[in-house]
Coordinates of C-alpha atoms in Angstrom, one line a residue:
Chain A
M1 CA 139.0 69.8 135.8
T2 CA 138.3 67.4 133.0
D3 CA 138.5 68.1 129.3
D4 CA 135.8 66.7 126.9
T5 CA 138.4 64.4 125.5
T6 CA 139.7 63.1 128.8
P7 CA 139.0 59.3 129.1
M8 CA 136.5 58.5 131.8
T9 CA 136.4 55.5 134.0
D10 CA 134.5 53.4 131.4
G11 CA 137.0 54.2 128.7
G12 CA 134.8 56.6 126.7
T13 CA 135.1 60.4 126.6
D14 CA 132.5 63.1 127.2
E15 CA 132.9 64.0 123.5
Q16 CA 131.7 60.6 122.5
A17 CA 128.9 60.5 125.1
R18 CA 127.4 64.0 124.3
T19 CA 123.9 64.1 122.7
D20 CA 123.5 67.8 122.3
G21 CA 125.6 68.2 119.2
G22 CA 128.5 69.9 120.8
P23 CA 129.3 73.6 121.3
P24 CA 128.1 76.0 118.7
A25 CA 131.4 76.2 116.8
T26 CA 129.9 77.2 113.4
V27 CA 128.1 80.3 114.4
P28 CA 130.3 83.2 113.9
P29 CA 130.3 86.2 116.4
D30 CA 128.2 89.2 115.3
D31 CA 131.2 91.2 113.9
E32 CA 132.3 88.2 111.8
T33 CA 129.1 87.8 109.9
P34 CA 130.1 87.5 106.3
T35 CA 129.4 90.4 103.9
W36 CA 127.7 90.0 100.6
S37 CA 131.0 90.0 98.8
E38 CA 132.5 87.4 101.2
R39 CA 129.4 85.2 100.7
K40 CA 129.9 85.6 97.0
E41 CA 133.4 84.3 97.2
H42 CA 132.4 81.3 99.1
T43 CA 129.5 80.2 96.8
Q44 CA 129.6 79.2 93.2
G45 CA 127.4 78.9 90.2
L46 CA 124.0 80.6 90.2
A47 CA 124.2 81.7 93.8
Q48 CA 127.5 83.4 93.1
L49 CA 126.0 85.1 90.1
T50 CA 123.0 86.3 92.2
Y51 CA 125.3 87.8 94.9
Q52 CA 127.4 89.4 92.1
Y53 CA 124.3 91.0 90.6
F54 CA 123.1 92.1 93.9
E55 CA 126.3 93.9 94.6
R56 CA 126.4 95.4 91.2
S57 CA 122.8 96.7 91.4
R58 CA 123.3 98.1 94.8
R59 CA 126.4 99.9 93.7
E60 CA 124.6 101.2 90.6
D61 CA 121.8 102.4 92.9
E62 CA 124.1 104.2 95.2
D63 CA 126.0 105.8 92.3
L64 CA 122.7 107.1 90.9
R65 CA 121.7 108.5 94.2
T66 CA 125.1 110.2 95.0
E67 CA 126.4 111.3 91.6
S68 CA 123.3 112.8 90.0
T69 CA 121.0 115.6 91.2
Y70 CA 117.4 115.1 91.7
V71 CA 116.6 117.3 88.7
E72 CA 118.7 115.4 86.2
R73 CA 117.8 112.0 87.3
D74 CA 114.8 110.4 85.7
V75 CA 111.9 110.4 88.2
L76 CA 111.1 106.7 88.6
G77 CA 108.1 107.2 90.8
F78 CA 106.7 108.9 93.7
P79 CA 105.4 107.1 96.7
T80 CA 102.0 105.4 96.7
W81 CA 101.7 106.1 100.4
P82 CA 100.7 108.8 101.4
H83 CA 100.2 110.9 98.2
E84 CA 98.2 108.5 96.0
T85 CA 96.4 106.7 98.8
L86 CA 95.1 109.6 100.6
R87 CA 94.0 111.4 97.5
N88 CA 92.1 108.2 96.4
L89 CA 90.5 107.7 99.8
A90 CA 89.3 111.3 99.7
I91 CA 87.3 110.7 96.6
T92 CA 86.1 107.1 97.6
S93 CA 82.9 108.2 99.3
F94 CA 82.1 110.6 96.4
F95 CA 82.5 107.8 94.0
V96 CA 80.4 105.2 95.9
G97 CA 77.8 108.0 96.2
M98 CA 77.8 108.4 92.4
I99 CA 77.3 104.7 92.0
I100 CA 74.4 104.6 94.4
L101 CA 72.8 107.9 92.8
V102 CA 73.1 106.5 89.2
S103 CA 71.7 103.1 90.5
A104 CA 68.7 104.9 92.0
I105 CA 68.0 106.9 88.9
L106 CA 68.6 104.3 86.3
P107 CA 67.4 100.9 87.5
P108 CA 68.5 98.1 85.2
H109 CA 66.1 96.8 82.5
F110 CA 64.9 93.2 82.9
G111 CA 63.9 91.3 79.7
D112 CA 61.9 88.2 78.8
P113 CA 63.0 84.7 80.1
A114 CA 65.3 82.7 78.0
N115 CA 63.8 80.9 75.1
P116 CA 66.1 78.6 73.1
G117 CA 63.4 78.2 70.5
S118 CA 63.3 81.9 69.3
T119 CA 66.3 83.9 68.5
P120 CA 65.6 87.7 69.3
A121 CA 66.1 90.1 66.5
I122 CA 68.9 92.0 68.2
I123 CA 71.5 90.1 70.3
L124 CA 73.8 92.5 72.1
P125 CA 76.2 92.0 75.0
D126 CA 76.8 94.8 77.5
W127 CA 78.4 97.9 76.1
Y128 CA 81.9 97.0 77.2
L129 CA 81.9 94.1 75.0
Y130 CA 80.6 95.7 71.9
W131 CA 84.2 96.0 70.4
S132 CA 84.5 92.2 70.9
F133 CA 81.2 91.6 69.2
G134 CA 82.2 93.8 66.4
L135 CA 85.2 91.6 65.8
L136 CA 82.9 88.7 65.3
K137 CA 81.2 90.7 62.5
L138 CA 84.3 90.9 60.4
D139 CA 83.1 88.3 57.9
P140 CA 82.8 90.8 54.9
L141 CA 86.6 90.9 55.1
N142 CA 86.9 87.1 55.1
P143 CA 86.8 86.6 51.3
D144 CA 89.7 89.1 50.8
L145 CA 91.9 86.8 52.9
A146 CA 91.3 84.0 50.4
V147 CA 94.5 82.3 49.0
L148 CA 94.1 79.1 47.2
G149 CA 91.4 78.9 44.6
G150 CA 89.1 81.2 46.4
N151 CA 89.0 79.1 49.5
I152 CA 88.7 81.2 52.6
V153 CA 91.6 80.5 55.1
M154 CA 89.5 80.2 58.2
S155 CA 85.8 80.3 59.1
N156 CA 84.2 83.6 60.0
E157 CA 84.1 82.7 63.7
L158 CA 87.7 81.8 63.7
L159 CA 88.6 85.1 62.0
G160 CA 86.9 87.0 64.9
I161 CA 88.9 84.9 67.5
V162 CA 92.2 85.5 65.7
A163 CA 91.3 89.2 65.7
H164 CA 90.8 89.1 69.4
G165 CA 94.3 87.4 69.7
I166 CA 95.9 90.0 67.5
I167 CA 94.5 92.9 69.5
F168 CA 95.4 91.5 73.0
G169 CA 98.8 90.5 71.6
V170 CA 99.5 93.9 70.2
I171 CA 98.5 95.6 73.4
T172 CA 100.7 93.2 75.4
L173 CA 103.7 94.0 73.3
V174 CA 103.5 97.7 73.7
P175 CA 105.9 98.1 76.6
F176 CA 108.4 95.9 74.9
L177 CA 108.4 97.9 71.7
N178 CA 108.2 101.4 73.2
K179 CA 111.3 102.1 75.4
G180 CA 112.9 105.3 76.6
S181 CA 112.1 107.9 79.0
A182 CA 109.6 109.9 77.0
R183 CA 106.3 110.2 78.9
R184 CA 104.1 112.8 77.5
P185 CA 102.2 112.3 74.2
V186 CA 103.9 115.4 72.9
E187 CA 107.3 113.7 73.4
Q188 CA 106.3 110.6 71.4
P189 CA 103.8 111.6 68.8
F190 CA 103.9 108.3 67.1
W191 CA 102.8 106.3 70.0
A192 CA 100.2 108.8 71.0
A193 CA 98.9 108.4 67.4
V194 CA 98.8 104.6 67.8
G195 CA 96.9 105.0 71.1
A196 CA 94.4 107.4 69.4
A197 CA 94.0 105.0 66.5
G198 CA 93.4 102.2 69.0
V199 CA 90.7 104.1 71.0
T200 CA 89.0 105.1 67.7
L201 CA 89.2 101.6 66.6
S202 CA 87.4 100.3 69.7
F203 CA 84.6 102.8 69.0
T204 CA 84.3 101.9 65.3
L205 CA 84.2 98.2 66.2
A206 CA 81.4 98.9 68.6
A207 CA 79.6 100.8 65.8
L208 CA 80.1 97.8 63.7
A209 CA 78.5 95.5 66.3
I210 CA 75.4 97.7 66.1
Q211 CA 75.6 98.1 62.4
N212 CA 71.8 97.7 62.0
F213 CA 71.3 101.1 63.6
F214 CA 73.2 102.9 60.8
P215 CA 71.5 103.6 57.5
F216 CA 74.6 102.9 55.4
Q217 CA 75.7 100.0 53.3
L218 CA 77.6 97.4 55.2
E219 CA 80.6 97.7 53.1
L220 CA 80.9 101.5 53.9
I221 CA 80.6 100.6 57.7
V222 CA 83.4 98.0 57.4
S223 CA 85.5 100.5 55.5
L224 CA 85.0 103.2 57.9
T225 CA 85.8 100.8 60.8
F226 CA 89.4 100.6 59.7
L227 CA 89.7 104.0 57.9
L228 CA 88.6 106.3 60.8
P229 CA 91.2 104.9 63.1
V230 CA 94.0 105.7 60.6
V231 CA 92.5 109.1 60.1
A232 CA 92.4 109.7 63.9
G233 CA 96.0 108.5 64.1
V234 CA 97.3 110.8 61.4
L235 CA 95.5 113.8 62.9
T236 CA 96.9 113.1 66.3
Y237 CA 100.4 112.7 64.9
A238 CA 99.9 116.0 62.9
V239 CA 98.6 117.9 65.9
L240 CA 101.3 116.7 68.3
K241 CA 104.1 117.3 65.8
T242 CA 102.8 120.8 65.3
M243 CA 102.6 121.4 69.1
R244 CA 106.2 120.2 69.4
E245 CA 107.3 122.5 66.6
G246 CA 105.6 125.3 68.5
Y247 CA 107.5 124.4 71.7
M248 CA 110.7 124.2 69.8
Y249 CA 109.9 127.6 68.1
D250 CA 109.3 129.2 71.6
L251 CA 112.5 127.7 72.9
N252 CA 114.5 128.9 69.9
R253 CA 112.9 132.4 70.0
R254 CA 114.0 132.7 73.7
Y255 CA 117.4 131.5 72.8
Y256 CA 117.8 134.0 70.1
M257 CA 116.5 136.8 72.2
L258 CA 119.2 136.0 74.7
R259 CA 122.0 135.7 72.1
P260 CA 120.9 137.1 68.5
P261 CA 122.6 135.6 65.5
K262 CA 125.4 137.6 64.0
Chain B
M1 CA 117.9 82.8 143.2
S2 CA 115.1 83.2 145.6
L3 CA 111.5 82.8 144.8
K4 CA 110.7 85.9 146.8
K5 CA 108.8 88.4 144.9
Q6 CA 111.1 91.2 143.7
D7 CA 109.5 94.4 143.3
E8 CA 112.2 96.9 142.6
M9 CA 110.1 98.7 140.0
D10 CA 107.3 99.9 142.3
H11 CA 105.4 101.7 139.6
N12 CA 102.5 102.7 141.9
A13 CA 105.1 104.4 144.3
W14 CA 106.7 106.1 141.4
L15 CA 103.3 107.4 140.3
K16 CA 102.6 108.9 143.6
T17 CA 105.9 110.9 143.5
Q18 CA 104.9 112.5 140.2
D19 CA 102.9 115.6 140.0
L20 CA 100.2 114.5 137.6
T21 CA 96.8 115.7 136.4
A22 CA 93.8 113.3 136.8
I23 CA 93.8 112.4 133.1
E24 CA 97.5 111.5 133.2
T25 CA 97.0 109.4 136.4
V26 CA 94.2 107.5 134.9
F27 CA 96.1 107.1 131.7
L28 CA 99.3 105.8 133.5
T29 CA 97.4 103.5 135.9
T30 CA 95.6 101.9 132.9
L31 CA 98.8 101.6 131.1
I32 CA 100.6 100.0 134.0
W33 CA 97.6 97.7 134.6
L34 CA 97.6 96.6 131.0
D35 CA 101.3 96.3 130.8
K36 CA 101.6 94.0 133.8
R37 CA 99.2 91.6 132.1
L38 CA 100.0 92.1 128.4
R39 CA 103.6 93.3 128.3
I40 CA 102.6 96.2 126.0
V41 CA 106.2 97.4 126.4
D42 CA 107.2 94.7 124.0
Y43 CA 105.0 96.2 121.4
L44 CA 106.0 99.8 122.1
E45 CA 108.7 99.8 119.5
L46 CA 106.2 98.7 116.9
L47 CA 103.7 101.3 118.0
E48 CA 106.3 104.0 118.0
T49 CA 107.3 103.2 114.4
M50 CA 103.6 103.3 113.4
Y51 CA 103.2 106.6 115.2
Y52 CA 106.1 108.2 113.4
R53 CA 105.0 106.7 110.2
A54 CA 101.6 108.3 110.5
N55 CA 102.9 111.7 111.6
L56 CA 105.6 111.8 109.0
Q57 CA 105.7 114.9 107.1
M58 CA 104.6 114.2 103.5
P59 CA 107.7 114.2 101.3
K60 CA 107.3 116.6 98.4
S61 CA 106.1 115.0 95.2
H62 CA 107.5 116.0 91.7
T63 CA 104.6 118.3 91.1
E64 CA 105.0 120.1 94.4
Q65 CA 108.8 120.4 94.1
Y66 CA 108.6 122.1 90.8
D67 CA 105.4 124.0 91.5
L68 CA 103.4 122.3 88.7
D69 CA 100.4 121.9 90.8
N70 CA 98.6 124.7 89.0
K71 CA 99.0 122.8 85.7
F72 CA 98.6 119.3 87.1
W73 CA 95.6 119.1 89.3
Y74 CA 93.2 118.3 86.4
W75 CA 95.1 115.1 85.8
Y76 CA 94.6 113.9 89.3
P77 CA 91.2 112.2 88.7
L78 CA 92.8 110.2 85.9
Y79 CA 95.4 109.0 88.4
S80 CA 92.8 107.6 90.7
L81 CA 91.0 105.6 88.1
G82 CA 92.8 102.4 89.2
S83 CA 91.7 103.0 92.7
L84 CA 88.2 103.7 91.6
S85 CA 87.9 100.4 89.8
I86 CA 89.0 98.6 93.1
I87 CA 86.3 100.6 95.0
A88 CA 83.6 99.7 92.5
Y89 CA 84.8 96.0 92.7
L90 CA 84.4 96.1 96.4
V91 CA 80.9 97.6 96.2
A92 CA 80.0 94.9 93.6
A93 CA 81.4 92.2 95.9
V94 CA 79.4 93.4 98.9
T95 CA 76.1 93.6 96.9
G96 CA 76.9 90.5 95.1
A97 CA 77.2 88.6 98.3
L98 CA 73.9 89.9 99.4
L99 CA 72.2 89.0 96.1
G100 CA 73.7 85.6 96.4
F101 CA 71.5 84.9 99.4
Y102 CA 68.4 85.0 97.2
Y103 CA 69.6 83.9 93.8
A104 CA 69.1 80.2 92.6
P105 CA 71.2 78.9 89.7
S106 CA 68.7 76.7 88.2
T107 CA 66.9 76.2 84.9
A108 CA 64.2 74.2 86.5
G109 CA 60.6 75.1 86.6
A110 CA 60.1 75.9 82.9
A111 CA 57.1 73.8 81.7
A112 CA 57.6 74.9 78.0
Q113 CA 60.3 76.7 76.0
G114 CA 60.3 80.3 77.0
D115 CA 58.7 79.9 80.4
P116 CA 60.4 81.5 83.4
T117 CA 63.1 79.3 85.0
A118 CA 63.9 79.2 88.7
A119 CA 66.8 81.5 88.1
Y120 CA 64.6 84.0 86.4
D121 CA 62.0 83.8 89.0
S122 CA 64.6 84.3 91.7
L123 CA 65.7 87.6 90.0
V124 CA 62.0 88.6 89.8
A125 CA 61.6 87.9 93.5
I126 CA 64.7 89.9 94.3
M127 CA 63.4 92.8 92.3
T128 CA 59.8 92.7 93.7
D129 CA 59.7 90.9 97.0
V130 CA 63.0 91.4 98.7
Q131 CA 63.2 94.6 100.8
F132 CA 65.6 96.9 98.8
G133 CA 66.1 94.1 96.3
F134 CA 65.7 96.1 93.2
M135 CA 68.1 98.8 94.5
L136 CA 70.6 96.0 95.5
R137 CA 70.5 94.6 91.9
S138 CA 70.7 98.1 90.5
I139 CA 73.8 98.9 92.6
H140 CA 75.5 95.6 91.7
R141 CA 75.0 96.2 88.0
W142 CA 76.0 99.8 88.1
S143 CA 79.0 99.1 90.1
A144 CA 80.1 96.4 87.6
Q145 CA 79.6 99.0 84.7
F146 CA 81.6 101.7 86.7
M147 CA 84.4 99.1 87.3
V148 CA 84.7 98.1 83.6
A149 CA 84.6 101.7 82.6
A150 CA 87.3 102.8 85.2
V151 CA 89.5 99.9 84.1
F152 CA 89.4 100.9 80.5
L153 CA 90.1 104.5 81.3
H154 CA 92.8 103.5 83.6
M155 CA 94.5 101.6 80.8
L156 CA 94.2 104.6 78.6
R157 CA 95.7 106.8 81.3
V158 CA 98.6 104.5 81.7
Y159 CA 99.1 104.3 78.0
F160 CA 99.1 108.0 77.1
T161 CA 101.3 108.9 80.1
G162 CA 103.8 106.2 79.1
S163 CA 103.5 104.6 82.7
Y164 CA 103.9 101.2 81.3
K165 CA 107.5 101.6 80.3
E166 CA 110.5 99.9 81.8
P167 CA 110.6 98.8 84.6
R168 CA 106.8 98.5 84.7
E169 CA 106.2 96.1 81.8
V170 CA 105.1 93.2 84.1
N171 CA 102.4 95.3 85.7
W172 CA 101.1 96.3 82.2
V173 CA 100.8 92.7 81.1
L174 CA 99.1 91.9 84.6
G175 CA 96.7 94.7 83.9
I176 CA 95.8 93.2 80.5
V177 CA 95.1 89.9 82.2
L178 CA 92.9 91.8 84.7
I179 CA 91.0 93.5 81.9
G180 CA 90.3 90.1 80.3
L181 CA 89.2 88.7 83.7
T182 CA 87.0 91.7 84.3
L183 CA 85.2 91.2 81.0
L184 CA 84.8 87.5 81.9
F185 CA 83.3 88.7 85.1
G186 CA 80.8 90.9 83.3
F187 CA 80.0 88.2 80.8
S188 CA 79.3 85.5 83.5
G189 CA 77.2 87.9 85.4
Y190 CA 75.3 88.8 82.3
V191 CA 74.3 85.1 81.7
L192 CA 73.1 84.5 85.3
P193 CA 69.5 86.0 85.1
W194 CA 68.8 83.5 82.4
K195 CA 66.8 85.9 80.2
Q196 CA 66.8 86.1 76.5
L197 CA 69.8 88.2 76.0
S198 CA 71.7 86.1 78.7
F199 CA 70.9 83.0 76.9
W200 CA 71.9 84.3 73.5
A201 CA 75.0 86.0 74.6
A202 CA 76.1 82.5 76.1
Q203 CA 75.1 81.0 72.8
I204 CA 77.6 83.3 71.0
G205 CA 80.2 82.4 73.7
V206 CA 79.7 78.7 73.0
E207 CA 79.9 79.3 69.2
M208 CA 83.1 81.3 69.5
A209 CA 84.6 78.5 71.8
L210 CA 83.6 75.8 69.3
A211 CA 85.2 77.8 66.3
T212 CA 88.6 77.8 68.1
P213 CA 90.8 75.0 66.7
L214 CA 92.4 72.4 69.1
V215 CA 91.2 73.6 72.5
G216 CA 87.7 74.8 71.4
E217 CA 85.6 71.8 72.3
W218 CA 87.5 71.3 75.6
A219 CA 87.0 75.0 76.5
A220 CA 83.3 74.9 75.6
Q221 CA 82.9 71.8 77.9
L222 CA 84.9 73.4 80.7
L223 CA 83.2 76.8 80.7
F224 CA 79.8 76.0 79.4
G225 CA 79.2 72.5 80.4
G226 CA 78.6 71.2 77.0
F227 CA 77.8 72.3 73.4
T228 CA 74.2 73.2 74.1
L229 CA 73.1 75.5 76.9
G230 CA 71.3 74.3 79.9
Q231 CA 71.5 73.7 83.7
A232 CA 75.3 72.9 83.4
T233 CA 76.0 76.2 81.8
L234 CA 74.2 78.2 84.3
V235 CA 75.9 76.4 87.3
R236 CA 79.3 76.8 85.6
M237 CA 78.8 80.5 85.0
Y238 CA 77.6 80.9 88.6
I239 CA 80.6 79.1 90.2
L240 CA 82.9 81.1 87.8
H241 CA 81.1 84.4 88.8
V242 CA 80.9 83.8 92.6
F243 CA 83.8 81.5 93.4
V244 CA 86.7 81.2 90.9
L245 CA 86.8 84.7 89.6
P246 CA 86.6 86.5 92.9
F247 CA 89.6 84.7 94.4
V248 CA 91.7 85.0 91.1
V249 CA 90.9 88.6 90.5
T250 CA 91.3 89.7 94.2
G251 CA 94.7 88.0 94.3
L252 CA 95.8 89.6 91.0
I253 CA 94.6 93.0 92.1
A254 CA 96.6 92.6 95.3
L255 CA 99.7 91.7 93.2
H256 CA 99.1 94.6 90.8
V257 CA 98.7 97.1 93.6
G258 CA 101.7 95.6 95.5
I259 CA 103.9 96.1 92.5
V260 CA 102.7 99.7 92.1
W261 CA 103.5 100.2 95.8
V262 CA 107.0 98.9 95.4
Q263 CA 107.8 100.7 92.2
G264 CA 106.0 104.0 92.9
I265 CA 103.6 105.9 90.8
A266 CA 105.0 106.8 87.5
E267 CA 104.7 110.5 86.9
P268 CA 104.7 112.3 83.6
H269 CA 107.5 115.0 83.6

């Protein structure tokens, strides 16, 4: 019986001669695998913070699950599989059938070949870019934005591009501005009104893009483009507020039927 | 250890002791035959998991639990708009691949200004010569229209049900990027036939790019291949439409749906 450290006849030991890296001393047995909190104690810096956060968020999740009932807890979401997926698969064939039917009934128009020499009287993109095309026709507004000595701040084209940026920026910011657990339009009349104004604005901008089809003065069309969304927003706000008052009225009435005021 | 074949598990003898119907015998014999060669038993656990997943009783959704179905069913179509836009995208991808067999992204062949180019002629050939070509182009165009419409309505649904709220902001921003790319898809496809409206729509695109400070000229050269429209524009729009955008959009859609899958569908309540 020889140990790894027993000197052999050549003076060396097995320990020195071994090429396989030695016994697996660093791998702990299964029941000694470190837990998250133990790993947290051994690490430092960002890794420690990460472990700490994981621990915290897991505990928070557990608390949420154990301490609150399903009804009181916010419903964060219901599963994509199977509810949503099956429902959507069920209507797939119908939807594809609709596409094919419409394609058969309404084949696309095909115009003249491109001619760089002659500008057509009406240039229009597909319908879904009308709003964008309308933004390029905001040049009647441009003189109003003048600052120094009647010079316009930016060219008409640049105004249209900046308008695109503003619209995309505002839409992107929405979830960072509107927080809270309200979901229905009735619960948040203001944001529903903003949405209604936005939808109306997209339609009025589309109308601005095809301004030649309207027998009004251009100034009137431009004014309406920005006035109608405001009107739509105010109307939506009023309607939703009224609906909410109605709900509150019903609730109050039920409450007072139960316990009439003295 | 001996090399003699050990056959402790004599499956065939075990089979004989069982009282089996013909179907069961055939099934088990096939299973044993396959298992001896492919070690199916190693995958049985996976199959078992899949079996139970597929046969799971559906958990009750919020609407079912509180018996809101009578009030909620008419919202269901709005909740499938995202899925519908993906379906329309797939239809457009299939028809687009078929159209790509016949389309030539070239402005050659025009003797004078206003003459049909090779691209225009290939579209005419698709619509008149190719079997079902007109229908193919029609389906491609209409599925694109359906996709854009579904994407816009999907955004409105998400907005008005407040589904973009914490913790779903990232997916909202991703959706806006996807809308922009969808519009770019439509725009680049609109240019490809190289008809009058295509040309002048691209002209407006170039002018918009050139009006942008700092990056405008660079963007015009990158997207349109120069400041005047020509062969380079058509090829760039073509590559954008059939190579760049499909990869980017498909990847982003996968990410978008993956996040929805992880986070669950936000229900109004």
